[in-house]
Short mmCIF file of C-alpha atoms in Angstrom, two decimals:
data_model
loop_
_atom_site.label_atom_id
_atom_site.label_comp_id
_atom_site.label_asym_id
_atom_site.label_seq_id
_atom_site.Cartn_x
_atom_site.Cartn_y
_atom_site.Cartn_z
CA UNK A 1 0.00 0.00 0.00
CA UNK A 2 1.39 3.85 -1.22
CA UNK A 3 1.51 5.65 2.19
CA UNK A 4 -0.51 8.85 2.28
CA UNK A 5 2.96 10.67 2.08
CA UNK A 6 3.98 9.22 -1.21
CA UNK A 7 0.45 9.86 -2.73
CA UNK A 8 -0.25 13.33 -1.39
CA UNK A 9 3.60 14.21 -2.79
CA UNK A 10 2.27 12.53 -6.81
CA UNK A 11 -1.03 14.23 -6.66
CA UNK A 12 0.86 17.65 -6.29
CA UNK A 13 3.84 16.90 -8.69
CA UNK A 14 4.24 20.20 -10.62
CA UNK A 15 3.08 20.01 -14.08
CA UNK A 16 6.61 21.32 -15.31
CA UNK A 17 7.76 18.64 -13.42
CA UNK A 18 5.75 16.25 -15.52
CA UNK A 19 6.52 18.28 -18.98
CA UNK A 20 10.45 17.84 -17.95
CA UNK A 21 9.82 13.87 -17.38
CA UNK A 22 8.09 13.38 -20.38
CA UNK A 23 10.49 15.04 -22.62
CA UNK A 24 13.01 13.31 -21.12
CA UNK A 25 11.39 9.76 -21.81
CA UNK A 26 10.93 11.31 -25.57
CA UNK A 27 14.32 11.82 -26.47
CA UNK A 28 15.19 8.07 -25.14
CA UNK A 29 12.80 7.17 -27.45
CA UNK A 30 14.80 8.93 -30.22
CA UNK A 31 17.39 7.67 -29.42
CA UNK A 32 16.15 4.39 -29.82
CA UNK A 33 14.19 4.84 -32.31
CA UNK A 34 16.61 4.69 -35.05
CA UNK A 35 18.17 1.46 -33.65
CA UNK A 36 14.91 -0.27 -33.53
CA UNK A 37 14.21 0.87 -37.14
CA UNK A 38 17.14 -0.85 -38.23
CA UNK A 39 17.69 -4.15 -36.61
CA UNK A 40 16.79 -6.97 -38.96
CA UNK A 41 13.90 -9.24 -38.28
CA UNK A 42 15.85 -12.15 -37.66
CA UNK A 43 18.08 -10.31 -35.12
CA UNK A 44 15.36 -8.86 -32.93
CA UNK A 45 16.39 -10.60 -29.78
CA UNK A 46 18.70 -10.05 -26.93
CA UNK A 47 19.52 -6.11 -26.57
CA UNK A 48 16.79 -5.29 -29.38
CA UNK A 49 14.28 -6.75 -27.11
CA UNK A 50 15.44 -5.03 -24.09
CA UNK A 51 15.77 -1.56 -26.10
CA UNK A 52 11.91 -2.05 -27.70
CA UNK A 53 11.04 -2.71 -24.07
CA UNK A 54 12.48 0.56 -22.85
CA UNK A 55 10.65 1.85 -26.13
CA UNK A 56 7.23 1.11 -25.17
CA UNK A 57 7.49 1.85 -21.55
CA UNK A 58 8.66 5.23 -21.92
CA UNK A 59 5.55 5.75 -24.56
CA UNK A 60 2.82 4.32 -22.53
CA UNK A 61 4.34 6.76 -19.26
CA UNK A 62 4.74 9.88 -21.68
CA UNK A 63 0.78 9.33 -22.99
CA UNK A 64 -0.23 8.56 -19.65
CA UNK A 65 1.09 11.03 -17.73
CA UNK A 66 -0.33 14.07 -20.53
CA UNK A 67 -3.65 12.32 -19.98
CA UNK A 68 -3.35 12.37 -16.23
CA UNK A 69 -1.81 15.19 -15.29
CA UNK A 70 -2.64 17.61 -18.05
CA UNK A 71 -5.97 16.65 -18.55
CA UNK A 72 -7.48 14.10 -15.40
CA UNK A 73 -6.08 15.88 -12.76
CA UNK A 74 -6.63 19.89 -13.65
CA UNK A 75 -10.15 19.07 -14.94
CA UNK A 76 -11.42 15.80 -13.80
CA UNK A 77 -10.68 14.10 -10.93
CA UNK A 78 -7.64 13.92 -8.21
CA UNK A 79 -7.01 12.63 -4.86
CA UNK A 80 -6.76 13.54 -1.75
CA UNK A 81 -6.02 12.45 1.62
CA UNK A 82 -7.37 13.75 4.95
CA UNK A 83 -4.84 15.50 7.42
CA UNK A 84 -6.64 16.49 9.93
CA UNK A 85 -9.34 15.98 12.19
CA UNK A 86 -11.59 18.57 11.54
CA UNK A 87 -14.07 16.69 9.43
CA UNK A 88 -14.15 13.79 11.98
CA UNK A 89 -17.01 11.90 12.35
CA UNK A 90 -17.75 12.81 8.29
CA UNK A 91 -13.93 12.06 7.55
CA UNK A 92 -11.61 10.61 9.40
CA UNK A 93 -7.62 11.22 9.41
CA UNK A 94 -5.66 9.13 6.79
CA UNK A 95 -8.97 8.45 4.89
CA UNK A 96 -8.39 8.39 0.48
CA UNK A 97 -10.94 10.46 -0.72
CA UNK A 98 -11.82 11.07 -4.78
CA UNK A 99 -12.34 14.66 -6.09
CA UNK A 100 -14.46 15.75 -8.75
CA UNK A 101 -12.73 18.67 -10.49
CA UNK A 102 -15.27 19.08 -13.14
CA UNK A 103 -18.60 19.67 -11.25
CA UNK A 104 -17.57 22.94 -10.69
CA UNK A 105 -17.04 23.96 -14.03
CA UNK A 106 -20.12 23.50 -15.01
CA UNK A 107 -22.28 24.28 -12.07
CA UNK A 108 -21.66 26.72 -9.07
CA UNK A 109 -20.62 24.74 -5.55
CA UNK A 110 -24.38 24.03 -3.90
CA UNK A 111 -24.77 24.30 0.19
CA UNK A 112 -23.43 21.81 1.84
CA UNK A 113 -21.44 20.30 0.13
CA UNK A 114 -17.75 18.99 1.20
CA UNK A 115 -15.42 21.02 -0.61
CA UNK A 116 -11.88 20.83 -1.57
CA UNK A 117 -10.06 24.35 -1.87
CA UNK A 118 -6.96 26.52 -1.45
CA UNK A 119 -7.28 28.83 1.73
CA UNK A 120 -6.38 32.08 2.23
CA UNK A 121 -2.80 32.79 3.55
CA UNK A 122 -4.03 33.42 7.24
CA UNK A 123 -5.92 30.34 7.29
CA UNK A 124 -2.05 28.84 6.68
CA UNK A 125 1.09 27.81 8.68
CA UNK A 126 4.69 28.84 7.65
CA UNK A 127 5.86 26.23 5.91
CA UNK A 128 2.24 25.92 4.18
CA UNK A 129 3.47 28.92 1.96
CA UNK A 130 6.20 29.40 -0.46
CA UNK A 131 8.77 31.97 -0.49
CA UNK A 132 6.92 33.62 -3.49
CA UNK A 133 3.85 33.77 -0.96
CA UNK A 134 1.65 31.36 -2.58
CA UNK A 135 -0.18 28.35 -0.65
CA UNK A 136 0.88 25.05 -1.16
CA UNK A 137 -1.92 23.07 0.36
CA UNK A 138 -5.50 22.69 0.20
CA UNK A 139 -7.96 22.22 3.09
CA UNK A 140 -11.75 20.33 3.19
CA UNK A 141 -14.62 21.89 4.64
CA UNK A 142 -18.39 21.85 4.47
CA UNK A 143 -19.79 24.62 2.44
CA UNK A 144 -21.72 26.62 4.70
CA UNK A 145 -22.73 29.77 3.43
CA UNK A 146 -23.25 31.07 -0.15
CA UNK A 147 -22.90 34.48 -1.95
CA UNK A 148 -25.70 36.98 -0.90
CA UNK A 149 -26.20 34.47 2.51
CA UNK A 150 -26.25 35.82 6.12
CA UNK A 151 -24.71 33.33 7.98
CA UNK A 152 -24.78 33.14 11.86
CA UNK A 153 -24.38 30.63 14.61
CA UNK A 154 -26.62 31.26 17.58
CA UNK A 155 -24.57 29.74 20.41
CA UNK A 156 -23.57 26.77 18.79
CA UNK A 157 -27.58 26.68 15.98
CA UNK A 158 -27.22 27.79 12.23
CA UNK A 159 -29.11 29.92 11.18
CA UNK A 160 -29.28 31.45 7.10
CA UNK A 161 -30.65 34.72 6.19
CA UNK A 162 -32.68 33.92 9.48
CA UNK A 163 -33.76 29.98 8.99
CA UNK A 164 -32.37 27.88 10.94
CA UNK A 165 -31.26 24.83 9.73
CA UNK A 166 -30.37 21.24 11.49
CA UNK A 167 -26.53 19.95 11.04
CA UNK A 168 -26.96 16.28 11.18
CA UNK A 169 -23.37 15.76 9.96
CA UNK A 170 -22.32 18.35 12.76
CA UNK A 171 -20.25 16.51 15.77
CA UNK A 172 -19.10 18.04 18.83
CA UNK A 173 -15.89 16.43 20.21
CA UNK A 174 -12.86 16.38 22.62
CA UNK A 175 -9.51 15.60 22.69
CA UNK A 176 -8.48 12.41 24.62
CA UNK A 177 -4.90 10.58 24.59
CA UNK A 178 -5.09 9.06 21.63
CA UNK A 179 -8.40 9.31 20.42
CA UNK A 180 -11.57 11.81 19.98
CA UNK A 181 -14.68 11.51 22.21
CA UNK A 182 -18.16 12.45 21.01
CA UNK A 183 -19.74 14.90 23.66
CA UNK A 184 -22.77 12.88 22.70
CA UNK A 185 -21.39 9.75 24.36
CA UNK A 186 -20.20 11.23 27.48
CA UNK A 187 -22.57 12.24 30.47
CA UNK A 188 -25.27 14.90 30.35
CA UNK A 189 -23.19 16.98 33.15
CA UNK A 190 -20.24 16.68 30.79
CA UNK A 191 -21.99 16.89 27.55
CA UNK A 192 -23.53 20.37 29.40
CA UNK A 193 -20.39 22.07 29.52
CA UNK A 194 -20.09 22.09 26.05
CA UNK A 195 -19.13 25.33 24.90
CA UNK A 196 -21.18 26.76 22.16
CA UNK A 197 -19.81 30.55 20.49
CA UNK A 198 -21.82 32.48 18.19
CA UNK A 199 -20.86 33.98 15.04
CA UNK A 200 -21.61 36.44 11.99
CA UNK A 201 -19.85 37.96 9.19
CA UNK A 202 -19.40 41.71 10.43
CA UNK A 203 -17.82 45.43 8.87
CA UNK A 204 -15.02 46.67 10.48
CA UNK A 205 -13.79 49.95 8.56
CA UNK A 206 -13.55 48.87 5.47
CA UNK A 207 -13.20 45.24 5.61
CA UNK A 208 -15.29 42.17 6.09
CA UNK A 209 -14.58 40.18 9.04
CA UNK A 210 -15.64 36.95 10.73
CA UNK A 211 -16.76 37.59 14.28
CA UNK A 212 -16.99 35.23 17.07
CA UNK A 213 -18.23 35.57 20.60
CA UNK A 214 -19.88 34.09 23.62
CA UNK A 215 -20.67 35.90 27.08
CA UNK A 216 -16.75 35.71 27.96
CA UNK A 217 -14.94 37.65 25.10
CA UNK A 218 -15.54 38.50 21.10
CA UNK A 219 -12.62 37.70 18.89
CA UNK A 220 -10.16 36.78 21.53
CA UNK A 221 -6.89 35.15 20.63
CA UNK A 222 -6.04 33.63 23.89
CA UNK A 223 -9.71 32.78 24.90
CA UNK A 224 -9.43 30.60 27.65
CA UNK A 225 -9.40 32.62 30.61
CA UNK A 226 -12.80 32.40 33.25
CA UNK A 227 -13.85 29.45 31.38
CA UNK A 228 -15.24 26.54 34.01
CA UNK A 229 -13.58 23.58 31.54
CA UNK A 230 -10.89 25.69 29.90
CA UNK A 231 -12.30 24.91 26.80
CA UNK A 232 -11.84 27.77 23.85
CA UNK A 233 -15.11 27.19 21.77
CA UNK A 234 -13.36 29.45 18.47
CA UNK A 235 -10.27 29.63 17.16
CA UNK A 236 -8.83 33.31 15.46
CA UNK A 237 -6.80 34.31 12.56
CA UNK A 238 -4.02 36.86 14.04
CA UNK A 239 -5.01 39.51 12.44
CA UNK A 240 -8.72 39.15 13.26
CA UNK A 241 -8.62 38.80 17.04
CA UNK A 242 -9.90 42.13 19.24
CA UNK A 243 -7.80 43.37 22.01
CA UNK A 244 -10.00 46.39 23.08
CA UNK A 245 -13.11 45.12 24.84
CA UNK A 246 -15.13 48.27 23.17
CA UNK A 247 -14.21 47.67 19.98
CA UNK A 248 -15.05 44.23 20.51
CA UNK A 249 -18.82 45.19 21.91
CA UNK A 250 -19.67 47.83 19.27
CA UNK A 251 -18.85 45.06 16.64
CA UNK A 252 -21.05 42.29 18.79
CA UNK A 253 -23.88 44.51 18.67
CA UNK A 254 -23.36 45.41 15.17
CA UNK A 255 -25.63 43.72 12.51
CA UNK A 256 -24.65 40.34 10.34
CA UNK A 257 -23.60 41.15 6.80
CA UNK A 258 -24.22 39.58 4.01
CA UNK A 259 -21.22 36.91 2.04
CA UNK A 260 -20.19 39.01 -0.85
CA UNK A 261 -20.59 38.00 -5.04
CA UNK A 262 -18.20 35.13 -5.51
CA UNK A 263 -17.10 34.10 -2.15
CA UNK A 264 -17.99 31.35 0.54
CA UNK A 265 -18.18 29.75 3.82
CA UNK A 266 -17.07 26.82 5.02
CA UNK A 267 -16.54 25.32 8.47
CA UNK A 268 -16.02 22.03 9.51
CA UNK A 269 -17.84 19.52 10.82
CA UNK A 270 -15.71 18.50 14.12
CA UNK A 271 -16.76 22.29 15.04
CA UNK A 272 -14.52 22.36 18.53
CA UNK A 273 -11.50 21.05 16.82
CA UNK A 274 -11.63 23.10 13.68
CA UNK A 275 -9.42 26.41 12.09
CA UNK A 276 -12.37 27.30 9.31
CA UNK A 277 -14.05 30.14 7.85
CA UNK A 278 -15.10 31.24 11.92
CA UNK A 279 -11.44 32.08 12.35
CA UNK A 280 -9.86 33.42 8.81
CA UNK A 281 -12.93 34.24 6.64
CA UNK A 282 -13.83 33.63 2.90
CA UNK A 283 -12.90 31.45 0.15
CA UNK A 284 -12.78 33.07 -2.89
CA UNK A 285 -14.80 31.35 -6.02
CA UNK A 286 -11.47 30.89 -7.75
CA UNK A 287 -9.80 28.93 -4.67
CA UNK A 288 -12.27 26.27 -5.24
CA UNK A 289 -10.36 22.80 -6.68
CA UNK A 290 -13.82 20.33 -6.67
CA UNK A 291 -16.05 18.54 -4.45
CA UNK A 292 -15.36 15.49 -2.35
CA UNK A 293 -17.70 12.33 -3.69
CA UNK A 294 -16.42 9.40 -2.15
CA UNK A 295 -13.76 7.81 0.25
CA UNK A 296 -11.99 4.74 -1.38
CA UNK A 297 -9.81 4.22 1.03
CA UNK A 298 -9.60 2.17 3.98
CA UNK A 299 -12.00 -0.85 2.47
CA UNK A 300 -13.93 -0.74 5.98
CA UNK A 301 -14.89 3.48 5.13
CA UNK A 302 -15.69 3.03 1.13
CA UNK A 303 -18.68 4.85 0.59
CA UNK A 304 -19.87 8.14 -0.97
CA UNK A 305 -19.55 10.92 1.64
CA UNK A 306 -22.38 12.86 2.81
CA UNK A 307 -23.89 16.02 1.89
CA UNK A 308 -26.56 16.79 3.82
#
């Protein structure tokens, strides 16, 4: 079995990488071409059969890697493996998921759906970013919220331009040694002390930020402090979090705004243990890469991967 390492590192192989491999197997094969061409028929054997081998090897890899990686993989279908926990129970770390690259091409992404995309830099960690400031990875979320959409979470309930709406797929867990526990499994008292933020889109100056806040702090960085179970229920971009407590109540009391033309929301479903669109904002349209359809990978998980 390819570990996740080896796959993850030929899914993103550079397509100038690929171009540089392929011309590479195209000159052996002009090289050899000429010897091939002129070997009798009745001494094609020995070295003649090991050369035609090395013909037809490097032709089937040239054709299949233009039909993978120029074609499959930037329009079709790619991939992917799951880092993190903050899909879990939907997706679990280490599961082989399939993307479809296409769907998206033809139709805009639909609410709900598990999405594949490139996040913005202050969703990122240092050595998810180039020196040339570009990001080299690509996170999975649920879609949440949709261009023109107020989005808010009322301690913990969604609620769209004022509906609210059930999460089924929606899990809130901790972190044990070793493992994840549902709070659903664990003891009313404990399950109680589950802590549940809100959270809108909101205008500060000129710029659209996420907001998130509970009866302790709004936006805090370090948002542990006078909590009973010392459990932060929102995690904040650096250059999102509030320091001055006024600031931070004029902007609580402010009204939600609307997700602007050709952006989106997306949070994930493990919502305690998860650095999403609560903490670092909106996806632009173009970060988009496809949707998640199905996990192939381990045989006990195969299955297509749910939506809503």
């Amino acid at each position: 079995m390819l570990s996740r390492e080896l796959i993850d590192k030929l899914a993103r192989t550079p397509q100038s990488q690929v171009l540089l491999y392929a011309l590479g197997l195209t000159l052996l094969r002009l090289v050899l071409f000429p010897y091939l061409m002129r070997t009798l028929p009745h001494l094609r054997s020995g070295s003649y059969k090991v050369a035609r081998f090395f013909n037809e090897a490097a032709d089937s890899i040239v054709y299949a890697s233009i039909l993978i990686f120029f074609v499959i993989r930037p329009f079709v279908f790619q991939t992917f493996t799951i880092p993190s926990g903050s899909m879990v129970p939907t997706l679990l770390v280490g599961d082989f998921i399939g993307i479809n690259k296409a769907v998206y091409r033809y139709t805009n992404p639909q609410r709900f759906d598990t999405v594949v995309f490139r996040p913005p830099v202050r969703a990122t960690m240092a050595n998810q970013v180039d020196e040339a400031g570009n990001v080299n990875v690509d996170f999975i979320k649920r879609l949440i919220g949709l261009p023109g959409d107020v989005v808010e979470l009322r301690q913990g309930e969604l609620f769209i331009n004022g509906k609210r709406f059930d999460q089924p797929w929606v899990h809130l867990m901790r972190n044990v040694p070793g493992s994840l526990e549902l709070y659903e499994d664990l003891p009313p008292e404990i399950a109680a002390g589950v802590p549940k933020a809100s959270f809108k889109l909101v205008r500060r100056s000129d710029e659209l930020i996420p907001l998130n806040y509970d009866e302790f702090d709004v936006n805090a960085s370090q948002n542990v402090m006078a909590r009973p179970n010392g459990i932060p229920p929102y995690s904040i971009a650096e250059d999102y979090s509030i320091a001055d407590p006024a600031e931070g109540l004029r902007l609580k009391e402010s009204p939600a705004q609307p997700i602007p033309p050709g952006h989106y929301l997306f949070m994930g479903d493990n919502r305690l243990n998860s650095f999403d669109g609560r903490g670092w904002g909106l996806v632009e349209r173009s970060a988009i890469v496809g949707r998640a359809e199905f996990i192939w990978w381990p045989l006990s998980r195969i299955g297509r991967i749910q939506r809503n």
